[in-house]
Coordinates of C-alpha atoms in Angstrom, one line a residue:
Chain S
M1 CA 25.7 10.3 7.8
H2 CA 24.0 13.4 8.4
H3 CA 22.7 14.7 5.0
H4 CA 20.5 17.6 5.5
H5 CA 18.2 18.1 2.6
T6 CA 16.5 21.4 1.7
L7 CA 13.8 22.3 -0.8
T8 CA 16.0 23.0 -3.7
D9 CA 13.6 22.0 -6.5
N10 CA 11.3 24.3 -8.4
L11 CA 8.1 23.8 -6.6
K12 CA 6.0 25.2 -9.3
F13 CA 4.6 22.9 -12.0
P14 CA 5.7 24.4 -15.2
A15 CA 3.0 26.8 -16.3
E16 CA 3.7 26.2 -20.0
S17 CA 2.9 22.5 -19.7
R18 CA -0.1 21.6 -21.7
I19 CA -0.6 18.4 -20.0
N20 CA -4.1 19.1 -18.5
V21 CA -5.3 20.6 -21.9
A22 CA -4.3 17.1 -23.4
F23 CA -6.1 15.2 -20.9
F24 CA -9.2 17.3 -21.3
A25 CA -9.0 16.9 -25.0
V26 CA -9.0 13.0 -24.3
A27 CA -12.2 13.6 -21.9
I28 CA -14.1 15.6 -24.5
L29 CA -13.4 12.8 -27.1
G30 CA -14.5 10.2 -24.5
I31 CA -17.5 12.2 -23.6
L32 CA -18.7 12.8 -27.3
L33 CA -18.3 9.1 -27.9
S34 CA -20.1 8.1 -25.0
A35 CA -22.9 10.4 -26.0
I36 CA -23.2 8.6 -29.4
G37 CA -23.0 5.4 -27.4
Y38 CA -26.0 6.7 -25.2
I39 CA -28.2 7.0 -28.4
V40 CA -27.1 3.8 -29.7
D41 CA -27.3 1.6 -26.8
T42 CA -28.6 3.2 -23.6
Q43 CA -28.4 0.2 -21.4
Q44 CA -24.8 -0.6 -22.3
F45 CA -24.1 3.1 -21.8
Y46 CA -25.1 3.0 -18.2
F47 CA -23.2 0.0 -17.3
S48 CA -20.2 1.2 -18.9
Y49 CA -20.6 4.6 -17.2
L50 CA -20.9 3.1 -13.9
T51 CA -17.8 0.9 -14.4
S52 CA -15.7 4.1 -15.1
F53 CA -17.5 6.2 -12.6
S54 CA -16.5 3.7 -9.9
F55 CA -13.0 3.5 -11.3
V56 CA -12.4 7.3 -10.9
A57 CA -14.4 7.7 -7.7
S58 CA -12.6 4.9 -6.0
I59 CA -9.1 6.5 -6.8
S60 CA -10.3 10.0 -5.5
L61 CA -11.7 8.5 -2.4
A62 CA -8.6 6.4 -1.6
C63 CA -6.6 9.7 -1.9
L64 CA -8.9 11.5 0.5
F65 CA -8.5 8.5 2.9
F66 CA -4.6 8.7 2.6
V67 CA -4.6 12.4 3.3
M68 CA -6.7 12.1 6.6
L69 CA -4.6 8.9 7.6
Q70 CA -1.5 11.1 7.4
H71 CA -2.8 13.8 9.6
V72 CA -4.3 11.4 12.1
T73 CA -1.1 9.6 12.6
G74 CA 1.3 12.7 12.3
S75 CA 3.1 10.9 9.5
K76 CA 6.2 12.6 8.4
Y77 CA 7.7 10.5 5.5
S78 CA 4.8 11.2 3.3
V79 CA 4.8 15.0 3.4
V80 CA 6.9 15.6 0.3
M81 CA 4.2 13.5 -1.7
R82 CA 1.1 14.6 0.0
R83 CA 0.1 17.4 -2.4
I84 CA -0.6 14.7 -5.0
P85 CA -3.5 12.9 -3.1
E86 CA -4.6 16.3 -1.6
T87 CA -5.1 17.7 -5.2
F88 CA -6.9 14.5 -6.2
A89 CA -9.2 14.6 -3.1
S90 CA -10.0 18.3 -3.6
N91 CA -11.6 17.5 -6.8
I92 CA -14.2 15.1 -5.4
Y93 CA -17.1 17.5 -5.6
V94 CA -16.9 17.1 -9.4
L95 CA -17.7 13.3 -8.6
A96 CA -21.0 14.6 -7.4
I97 CA -21.7 16.1 -10.8
L98 CA -20.6 13.0 -12.5
F99 CA -22.9 10.9 -10.5
I100 CA -26.1 12.7 -11.9
P101 CA -26.3 10.5 -15.2
I102 CA -26.4 7.5 -12.9
L103 CA -29.4 8.7 -11.2
F104 CA -31.0 8.8 -14.6
G105 CA -30.1 5.4 -15.5
M106 CA -31.3 3.8 -12.2
E107 CA -34.1 1.9 -14.3
Y108 CA -31.4 0.2 -16.3
L109 CA -28.8 -0.4 -13.6
Y110 CA -30.9 -1.4 -10.6
E111 CA -33.6 -4.0 -10.6
W112 CA -34.9 -2.9 -7.4
V113 CA -36.6 0.3 -8.8
R114 CA -38.5 -1.8 -11.5
E115 CA -42.1 -2.2 -10.8
E116 CA -42.6 -5.5 -12.2
K117 CA -39.4 -6.9 -10.4
I118 CA -40.7 -5.4 -7.0
A119 CA -44.1 -7.0 -7.4
A120 CA -42.7 -10.4 -8.3
D121 CA -39.9 -10.7 -5.8
P122 CA -40.6 -10.8 -2.1
L123 CA -36.9 -10.5 -1.3
V124 CA -36.8 -7.1 -3.0
Q125 CA -39.9 -6.1 -1.4
H126 CA -38.3 -6.9 2.0
K127 CA -35.4 -4.7 1.1
L128 CA -37.4 -1.8 0.1
P129 CA -37.2 0.2 3.2
Y130 CA -33.6 0.6 2.3
L131 CA -33.4 0.1 -1.4
N132 CA -35.8 3.0 -2.8
E133 CA -35.2 5.9 -4.9
P134 CA -35.8 8.8 -2.4
F135 CA -33.5 7.1 0.2
F136 CA -30.8 6.3 -2.5
L137 CA -30.8 10.0 -3.5
I138 CA -30.5 11.2 0.2
R139 CA -27.8 8.8 1.0
N140 CA -25.8 9.9 -2.1
I141 CA -26.1 13.5 -1.3
I142 CA -24.8 12.8 2.1
Y143 CA -21.8 10.9 0.8
F144 CA -20.8 13.7 -1.6
V145 CA -21.4 16.6 0.8
V146 CA -19.0 14.7 3.4
W147 CA -16.3 13.6 0.8
S148 CA -16.4 17.1 -1.0
F149 CA -16.2 19.1 2.1
L150 CA -13.5 17.0 3.7
G151 CA -11.4 17.0 0.2
Y152 CA -11.7 20.6 -0.1
R153 CA -11.0 21.7 3.3
L154 CA -7.9 19.5 3.7
Y155 CA -6.7 20.9 0.4
Q156 CA -7.4 24.5 1.3
N157 CA -5.8 24.3 4.8
S158 CA -2.7 22.7 3.3
V159 CA -2.4 25.5 0.5
D160 CA -3.1 28.2 3.3
M161 CA 0.2 26.8 4.9
D162 CA 2.0 27.5 1.8
N163 CA 0.9 30.9 2.0
Q164 CA 2.4 31.6 5.5
G165 CA -1.0 31.2 7.5
D166 CA -0.9 30.3 11.0
I167 CA 1.0 27.1 10.7
A168 CA 0.3 25.5 14.1
E169 CA -3.4 26.3 14.0
L170 CA -3.7 25.0 10.5
N171 CA -2.0 21.8 11.3
R172 CA -4.5 21.3 14.3
K173 CA -7.3 22.0 12.2
Q174 CA -6.1 19.3 9.8
K175 CA -5.9 16.9 12.7
V176 CA -9.5 18.0 14.0
L177 CA -10.9 17.5 10.4
S178 CA -9.3 14.2 9.9
A179 CA -10.3 12.2 12.8
P180 CA -13.9 12.3 12.6
G181 CA -13.4 12.5 8.8
I182 CA -11.8 8.9 9.0
L183 CA -14.7 7.8 10.8
L184 CA -17.3 9.3 8.3
F185 CA -15.2 8.1 5.5
G186 CA -15.5 4.5 6.7
F187 CA -19.3 4.5 6.9
T188 CA -20.0 6.7 3.7
V189 CA -17.5 4.6 1.5
A190 CA -19.0 1.3 2.8
F191 CA -22.6 2.1 2.2
A192 CA -21.8 3.9 -1.2
S193 CA -20.2 0.7 -2.4
F194 CA -23.5 -1.3 -1.3
D195 CA -25.6 1.4 -3.1
W196 CA -23.5 1.7 -6.5
L197 CA -22.3 -1.8 -6.8
M198 CA -23.6 -4.3 -4.6
S199 CA -27.3 -3.6 -4.9
M200 CA -27.2 -4.2 -8.7
D201 CA -27.7 -7.9 -7.7
S202 CA -30.6 -7.0 -5.5
H203 CA -30.6 -10.7 -3.7
W204 CA -27.0 -10.6 -3.2
F205 CA -25.2 -9.3 0.0
S206 CA -21.8 -9.3 1.4
T207 CA -21.0 -7.7 4.7
M208 CA -17.4 -7.4 3.5
F209 CA -18.3 -5.6 0.2
G210 CA -17.4 -2.0 1.8
V211 CA -14.1 -3.4 2.9
Y212 CA -13.4 -5.0 -0.4
F213 CA -14.3 -1.9 -2.3
F214 CA -11.8 0.0 0.1
A215 CA -9.1 -2.6 -0.1
M216 CA -9.2 -2.4 -3.9
S217 CA -9.0 1.4 -3.8
F218 CA -6.3 1.7 -1.3
Q219 CA -4.0 -0.8 -3.1
V220 CA -4.4 1.1 -6.3
F221 CA -3.9 4.4 -4.7
F222 CA -0.3 3.6 -4.0
A223 CA -0.1 2.5 -7.8
I224 CA -1.5 6.2 -8.7
L225 CA 0.9 7.8 -6.2
I226 CA 4.0 6.0 -7.7
L227 CA 2.9 6.9 -11.2
V228 CA 2.3 10.5 -10.9
S229 CA 5.6 11.0 -9.0
L230 CA 7.4 9.0 -11.8
Y231 CA 5.9 11.4 -14.3
L232 CA 7.1 14.4 -12.4
R233 CA 10.6 12.8 -11.9
K234 CA 10.7 12.1 -15.7
N235 CA 10.1 15.7 -16.6
D236 CA 12.9 16.8 -13.9
M237 CA 10.4 18.0 -11.1
L238 CA 10.9 17.3 -7.5
S239 CA 13.7 14.9 -8.3
N240 CA 15.5 16.0 -5.2
T241 CA 12.5 16.0 -3.1
I242 CA 10.7 12.6 -3.7
R243 CA 13.8 10.6 -3.6
I244 CA 14.4 6.8 -3.6
P245 CA 13.7 6.5 0.3
H246 CA 10.3 7.8 -0.3
Y247 CA 9.5 5.5 -3.3
N248 CA 10.8 2.7 -1.1
D249 CA 8.2 3.5 1.5
I250 CA 5.5 3.7 -1.0
G251 CA 6.8 0.4 -2.5
K252 CA 6.5 -1.2 1.0
L253 CA 3.1 0.1 1.5
L254 CA 1.8 -1.2 -2.0
F255 CA 3.3 -4.6 -1.2
G256 CA 1.5 -4.5 2.1
F257 CA -1.8 -3.4 0.7
T258 CA -1.5 -5.9 -2.1
V259 CA -1.6 -8.6 0.5
F260 CA -4.4 -6.8 2.3
Y261 CA -6.6 -6.7 -0.8
A262 CA -6.0 -10.2 -1.4
Y263 CA -6.9 -11.1 2.2
I264 CA -10.2 -9.3 1.8
A265 CA -11.2 -10.4 -1.7
F266 CA -10.4 -14.0 -0.9
S267 CA -12.1 -13.9 2.6
Q268 CA -15.2 -12.5 0.8
F269 CA -15.2 -15.2 -1.8
F270 CA -14.2 -18.0 0.8
L271 CA -16.9 -17.3 3.4
I272 CA -19.6 -17.4 0.6
Y273 CA -18.2 -20.4 -1.1
Y274 CA -17.9 -22.4 2.0
A275 CA -21.2 -21.5 3.5
N276 CA -23.0 -22.3 0.3
I277 CA -26.0 -20.3 0.6
P278 CA -27.9 -20.1 -2.7
E279 CA -28.4 -16.2 -2.8
A280 CA -25.0 -15.5 -1.8
T281 CA -23.1 -17.9 -4.1
L282 CA -24.9 -16.9 -7.3
W283 CA -23.0 -13.6 -7.7
F284 CA -19.7 -15.7 -7.8
K285 CA -21.2 -18.4 -10.0
Y286 CA -21.8 -15.8 -12.8
R287 CA -18.2 -14.6 -12.5
L288 CA -16.8 -18.3 -12.6
D289 CA -18.9 -19.3 -15.7
G290 CA -17.9 -19.3 -19.3
N291 CA -15.1 -16.7 -20.1
W292 CA -15.8 -14.7 -17.0
A293 CA -13.7 -17.4 -15.3
Y294 CA -10.5 -16.4 -17.3
M295 CA -11.1 -12.7 -16.0
T296 CA -11.5 -13.9 -12.5
Y297 CA -8.2 -15.8 -12.7
I298 CA -6.6 -12.8 -14.3
I299 CA -7.6 -10.7 -11.7
F300 CA -6.2 -12.9 -8.9
A301 CA -2.9 -13.2 -10.8
G302 CA -2.6 -9.6 -11.6
R303 CA -3.7 -7.9 -8.5
F304 CA -2.1 -10.3 -6.1
A305 CA 0.2 -13.2 -7.3
V306 CA 2.4 -11.3 -9.7
P307 CA 2.9 -8.1 -7.9
F308 CA 3.4 -10.1 -4.5
I309 CA 6.2 -12.4 -5.9
L310 CA 7.7 -9.5 -7.8
L311 CA 7.8 -7.1 -4.8
L312 CA 8.7 -9.7 -2.4
S313 CA 12.5 -8.8 -2.2
K314 CA 13.9 -5.5 -0.6
K315 CA 15.5 -4.2 -3.7
A316 CA 12.5 -4.6 -5.7
K317 CA 10.5 -2.2 -3.5
A318 CA 13.0 0.7 -4.4
N319 CA 13.3 -0.3 -8.1
L320 CA 11.7 2.5 -9.9
K321 CA 11.1 0.7 -13.3
L322 CA 9.3 -2.4 -11.5
L323 CA 7.3 -0.1 -9.5
G324 CA 6.3 1.9 -12.4
G325 CA 5.4 -1.4 -14.3
I326 CA 3.4 -2.9 -11.6
S327 CA 1.7 0.1 -10.9
V328 CA 0.3 0.4 -14.6
M329 CA -0.7 -3.2 -14.3
L330 CA -2.7 -2.6 -11.1
V331 CA -4.3 0.5 -12.5
V332 CA -5.4 -1.5 -15.5
L333 CA -6.7 -4.4 -13.4
H334 CA -8.5 -2.1 -11.0
F335 CA -10.4 -0.9 -14.0
I336 CA -11.0 -4.6 -15.1
E337 CA -12.1 -5.6 -11.8
F338 CA -14.9 -2.9 -11.7
F339 CA -15.8 -4.3 -15.1
W340 CA -16.1 -7.8 -13.5
I341 CA -18.0 -6.4 -10.6
V342 CA -20.7 -4.4 -12.8
Q343 CA -21.1 -6.1 -16.2
P344 CA -21.9 -9.7 -15.5
I345 CA -25.3 -8.2 -14.3
L346 CA -25.8 -7.2 -17.9
Q347 CA -24.3 -10.2 -19.7
K348 CA -24.6 -13.2 -17.3
S349 CA -23.0 -16.0 -19.4
E350 CA -20.6 -14.4 -21.9
L351 CA -18.2 -11.9 -21.4
G352 CA -18.3 -9.3 -24.0
V353 CA -16.2 -5.9 -24.2
H354 CA -18.2 -3.0 -25.6
W355 CA -16.4 0.0 -27.2
L356 CA -18.5 2.1 -24.8
D357 CA -16.3 0.7 -21.9
F358 CA -13.4 2.5 -23.4
A359 CA -15.3 5.6 -24.3
T360 CA -16.6 6.2 -20.7
L361 CA -13.0 5.3 -19.3
L362 CA -11.6 7.9 -21.7
G363 CA -14.2 10.4 -20.9
L364 CA -14.0 10.2 -17.0
S365 CA -10.3 9.3 -16.5
G366 CA -9.4 12.2 -18.9
L367 CA -11.5 14.4 -16.8
L368 CA -10.0 13.1 -13.6
L369 CA -6.5 13.7 -14.7
G370 CA -7.2 17.1 -16.5
L371 CA -8.6 18.4 -13.4
F372 CA -5.8 17.1 -11.3
F373 CA -3.3 18.9 -13.3
T374 CA -5.1 22.0 -13.6
K375 CA -5.2 22.3 -9.9
F376 CA -1.7 21.0 -9.4
K377 CA -0.2 23.7 -11.4
Q378 CA -2.1 26.4 -9.4
A379 CA -0.3 25.7 -6.0
D380 CA 3.1 24.7 -5.1
M381 CA 3.8 20.9 -5.7
V382 CA 4.9 20.3 -2.1
P383 CA 3.3 21.6 1.1
K384 CA 6.5 23.5 1.8
N385 CA 5.6 25.0 5.0
D386 CA 4.1 21.8 6.7
P387 CA 5.7 21.5 10.1
Y388 CA 7.1 17.9 9.3
I389 CA 8.5 19.0 5.8
Q390 CA 12.0 18.8 7.0
E391 CA 11.8 15.3 8.5
S392 CA 10.2 14.0 5.3
L393 CA 13.0 15.8 3.3
N394 CA 15.6 14.2 5.3
K395 CA 14.1 10.5 5.0
H396 CA 16.8 8.0 4.4
Chain D
M1 CA 47.6 -9.1 39.1
S2 CA 49.5 -10.1 36.1
T3 CA 48.0 -10.0 32.7
T4 CA 50.8 -11.6 30.7
N5 CA 49.5 -15.1 30.8
K6 CA 46.0 -14.1 29.8
K7 CA 45.1 -14.4 26.2
L8 CA 44.1 -11.1 24.5
H9 CA 40.6 -11.1 23.0
C10 CA 40.6 -7.7 21.4
I11 CA 41.3 -4.0 21.5
L12 CA 38.3 -2.0 22.4
A13 CA 38.3 1.7 21.6
E14 CA 35.5 4.1 22.6
F15 CA 34.3 6.9 20.4
E16 CA 32.7 10.2 21.2
N17 CA 29.6 9.9 19.3
P18 CA 27.8 8.2 16.2
A19 CA 29.4 10.3 13.5
V20 CA 32.9 9.5 14.7
L21 CA 32.1 5.8 15.2
I22 CA 30.7 5.5 11.7
K23 CA 34.0 7.2 10.3
A24 CA 36.2 4.9 12.4
A25 CA 34.2 2.0 11.5
E26 CA 34.6 2.8 7.6
K27 CA 38.5 3.3 8.2
T28 CA 38.7 -0.1 10.1
N29 CA 36.9 -1.7 7.1
K30 CA 39.1 0.1 4.6
A31 CA 42.2 -0.8 6.4
G32 CA 41.4 -4.5 5.8
Y33 CA 40.2 -5.8 9.2
K34 CA 37.7 -8.5 8.9
K35 CA 37.1 -9.5 12.7
Y36 CA 35.9 -6.5 14.4
D37 CA 32.5 -5.1 15.2
A38 CA 31.0 -1.9 16.0
Y39 CA 28.8 -1.4 19.3
S40 CA 26.4 1.3 19.9
P41 CA 23.4 1.8 22.2
F42 CA 21.1 2.1 19.1
P43 CA 21.1 1.3 15.5
I44 CA 23.0 3.6 13.5
H45 CA 21.7 4.3 9.9
G46 CA 24.6 3.6 7.4
M47 CA 26.6 1.4 9.4
D48 CA 26.1 -1.5 7.4
D49 CA 27.6 0.3 4.5
A50 CA 30.4 1.9 6.5
M51 CA 31.5 -1.6 7.7
G52 CA 31.1 -3.0 4.4
L53 CA 28.6 -5.8 5.4
K54 CA 26.7 -7.7 2.9
E55 CA 23.0 -7.8 2.8
S56 CA 21.7 -10.4 5.6
K57 CA 20.9 -13.8 4.4
L58 CA 18.0 -13.8 6.7
G59 CA 15.5 -13.2 3.8
W60 CA 16.6 -16.3 1.9
I61 CA 16.1 -18.3 5.2
V62 CA 12.8 -16.9 5.8
L63 CA 11.8 -17.6 1.9
F64 CA 12.9 -21.1 2.2
H65 CA 11.1 -22.0 5.2
A66 CA 8.1 -20.3 3.9
L67 CA 8.1 -22.4 0.8
I68 CA 8.4 -25.6 2.9
G69 CA 5.5 -24.4 4.9
F70 CA 3.5 -23.7 1.7
S71 CA 4.2 -27.0 0.0
G72 CA 3.9 -28.9 3.3
G73 CA 0.6 -27.5 4.0
L74 CA -0.8 -28.3 0.6
A75 CA 0.6 -31.7 0.6
L76 CA -0.9 -32.6 4.1
Q77 CA -4.4 -31.6 3.1
I78 CA -4.0 -33.3 -0.3
Y79 CA -2.9 -36.3 1.3
T80 CA -5.4 -36.4 4.1
Q81 CA -8.5 -35.1 2.3
V82 CA -8.1 -36.7 -1.2
I83 CA -6.2 -39.9 -0.7
A84 CA -6.3 -41.0 2.9
Y85 CA -9.9 -39.9 3.9
P86 CA -11.9 -38.8 1.0
L87 CA -15.1 -37.4 2.5
N88 CA -18.0 -35.7 0.5
I89 CA -18.3 -32.5 2.1
S90 CA -21.4 -30.6 0.8
G91 CA -20.8 -32.0 -2.7
K92 CA -17.6 -30.0 -3.2
P93 CA -14.7 -31.5 -5.0
L94 CA -12.1 -33.5 -3.0
L95 CA -9.3 -31.6 -4.6
N96 CA -10.5 -28.1 -3.5
L97 CA -7.7 -25.5 -3.7
P98 CA -10.0 -22.6 -2.2
N99 CA -10.6 -24.8 0.9
F100 CA -6.9 -25.4 1.4
V101 CA -6.0 -21.8 1.3
P102 CA -6.4 -21.2 5.1
V103 CA -4.2 -23.8 6.2
T104 CA -1.7 -23.4 3.7
F105 CA -1.5 -19.8 4.6
E106 CA -1.0 -20.5 8.3
L107 CA 1.6 -23.0 7.9
T108 CA 3.4 -20.8 5.5
I109 CA 3.1 -17.9 7.9
L110 CA 4.2 -20.3 10.8
L111 CA 7.3 -21.7 9.1
A112 CA 8.3 -18.2 7.9
A113 CA 8.1 -17.0 11.4
F114 CA 10.1 -19.8 12.7
G115 CA 12.6 -19.2 10.0
T116 CA 12.8 -15.5 11.0
F117 CA 13.2 -16.1 14.6
F118 CA 15.7 -19.0 14.8
G119 CA 17.5 -17.7 11.5
M120 CA 18.1 -14.5 13.3
F121 CA 19.6 -16.4 16.4
F122 CA 21.5 -18.5 14.3
L123 CA 23.1 -15.6 12.2
N124 CA 23.8 -13.6 15.4
N125 CA 25.5 -16.6 17.1
L126 CA 22.8 -16.7 19.7
P127 CA 22.3 -17.8 22.4
K128 CA 25.7 -16.8 23.6
F129 CA 26.1 -16.7 27.4
Y130 CA 29.5 -15.2 27.7
N131 CA 31.5 -12.7 25.8
P132 CA 34.8 -11.5 26.7
L133 CA 33.7 -8.0 26.3
F134 CA 31.8 -8.2 29.5
N135 CA 35.3 -8.3 31.3
S136 CA 35.5 -4.5 30.4
E137 CA 33.9 -2.3 32.9
R138 CA 33.8 0.7 30.6
F139 CA 32.0 -1.5 28.0
E140 CA 28.8 -1.5 30.1
K141 CA 28.4 2.1 28.8
V142 CA 27.3 0.5 25.4
T143 CA 23.7 0.2 26.6
D144 CA 23.7 4.0 27.5
D145 CA 25.9 6.3 25.9
G146 CA 29.2 4.5 24.8
F147 CA 30.1 4.0 21.1
F148 CA 32.8 1.2 20.6
I149 CA 34.8 -0.6 18.2
G150 CA 36.5 -3.9 19.1
I151 CA 39.0 -5.4 16.7
E152 CA 39.8 -9.0 17.8
A153 CA 43.3 -10.4 18.2
E154 CA 42.4 -13.4 15.9
D155 CA 42.2 -11.0 12.9
G156 CA 45.1 -11.4 10.4
L157 CA 46.1 -7.9 10.4
F158 CA 46.0 -7.6 14.2
S159 CA 49.2 -6.4 16.0
E160 CA 48.8 -5.0 19.6
E161 CA 50.7 -1.7 19.2
K162 CA 49.7 -1.1 15.5
T163 CA 46.0 -1.7 15.9
A164 CA 46.0 0.3 19.2
K165 CA 47.6 3.1 17.3
F166 CA 45.4 2.8 14.3
L167 CA 42.2 3.1 16.7
E168 CA 43.7 6.3 18.3
D169 CA 44.2 7.8 15.1
A170 CA 40.8 7.0 14.1
G171 CA 39.6 9.3 16.8
A172 CA 39.2 6.8 19.9
V173 CA 39.0 8.6 23.2
Y174 CA 39.6 5.7 25.2
I175 CA 41.5 2.3 24.6
E176 CA 41.5 -0.9 26.4
K177 CA 42.8 -4.4 25.9
V178 CA 40.3 -6.9 26.7
Y179 CA 41.5 -10.2 28.0
E180 CA 39.5 -13.7 27.5
D181 CA 38.1 -15.1 30.8

C-alpha cells in the first residue's frame, strides 16, 4: 500500500519543441487580420477585441487566484501541477499592454463617455463620479499593477525554490504574499468586471457581476489545467508525476465549480427576473430576444447541464478522455459567454458572428499560449523543491 | 465457565499494523472467505481492493432519491400554481420554470441527503445495538491501536482449526474465538 513516488520524469520542457513559435505564428496571423478589421469596421473591431481580451484575461486571473489559494490553504495535492497556473499568472503584465487598445476604443465601447449620451441621460449623469475616463484609467492601472506584481512574485519565488534558495523563507513569503493577495484579488477583479463589461450597458447593474465573472473564470481554469496537463501527458511529459489521482482531484473541483458557476449565474438572473425592475431586466431581455435566446440556452446546457450530468459519477471524474472533452467544450463556451455578454450591446436584436471575433480570438489566445510555453520552457515544469512536493507525488 | 454450549460467532485475529492487515485481508479474500470483515481505528486506503469489495451502491440510492425530489418538486409546483391555484403574479406566465428552480433544487438536495443518510445506515446494517465482537475485551483496542480481521463461523469455508491456522499464517499476533451472547 505504501507507494513512494519520486520525481523520475524529465522536468524540462523539451528545448527543441516549437509549440510556442507555432502559437506566436497564430497570434501574428490573428493580429494582422484584426488590424485589417480595425480599418474595415472599427466599432466591430473593438467589440470583438474586448470579447477576446476578457477571455484571455479571465483565464490568467483565475490562474493567479488558484496559485494564491494553494499557498493560503497550504494545499499539497496540487503542487505537481502548480507550475502551470504559476506560469500563466506570471504573464499577467502582458495583459496590461493588451488593455491599451481598449482605452482608445472607449468611445465605441462605453456609452458613458459620449457627450451626447451624458447630456441626455440623467442616470448616466448620476453615475459620472464613478464612470469617467480619468478614474477608469486610474482604476485599471491599479488592477494591473496589483495582478502583475502578484503573478510575477509568486512565480519568481517558486522558481527561486527550484534553484535551492532558502526554501522555508521562500515558502513563508509565498503565504505572506497570497493572503492579502486574495483580498486584493477579490476587490480588483470584481471592479474590473464592472468596468470592462458591466458598464457597457450604463443603466444596468448587478451586484453579483463580480462573482459571476469569477465563477465563470474559475470553472474554466480547471478545464485549462486539465487540457495543458493532457497535452504534456500526450507528449510523454510528467506522466509519472501528474497521475490519475491528481486528475481525479481536478475533475472533482471542475464538477464542484460547474455547480458553483450555475448557482451564481442563475442567482444573478433569477433575482433580476423576479424583482422585475426595468433597468435591471432589460439586460437579460436583449439576451433572451431573437436568436440570442438560443445562445442563452446553449450556454446553460453546455456550461452546466451537460458537464453536470457527465461528471456526476465517481469514475467519470478520473476518465481522462471525458475530462478532456468536457474541458474543450467549457473553454469554447467560456468564449461564447463573453461574446454573449459583450456583443448584444452592439447588435441588440439579431445575433451575428463577425470574422473579427475569430481574428481577435486567434491573436490574443495565440499570444497567451505562445507566452505561456515560452516561459514554461525556461524553468522546470514542477516546483521540485516545494516543501510539499513529496506529499503531492504520493497522492493516491 | 464452560464454553462448549455457546455458539461460536467468529475467529478474531489481531495484526500488528495496517500493512500486515491489508495483506491478511487480501489473503482472506483470495482464500475464498465471504463472511469476514477487517476492523481498524481509521480508514485504510486500498482496503476495499484488498478485500475485493464492490463499489458501494450508495451513489445509486442517492441518485434515485434526488430524482424523486427533482420530479416531486416540479410536480408539486406545477400542480399548485398552474392547476389548483392559478394566480397571476406580476404578469408572469403560470408555468414558470425559472420560478420553480429554488424549490425544485431544495427538494432535490433534501431527498438526496435523506437518501445518503438513511441509505448509509441501511447498507451498514445500522442501527445495531449489539455485536458479538463486543464480547472480546481485546477488541476494544480497535478504537485505538488494534487491527483485526474476524472470519465468521457462518462462512462456508469456516473450520475452527483451519481458519485459526490460516489467520496465524497470515501474520496474526493474537487469535481469539468470539462466542455469541
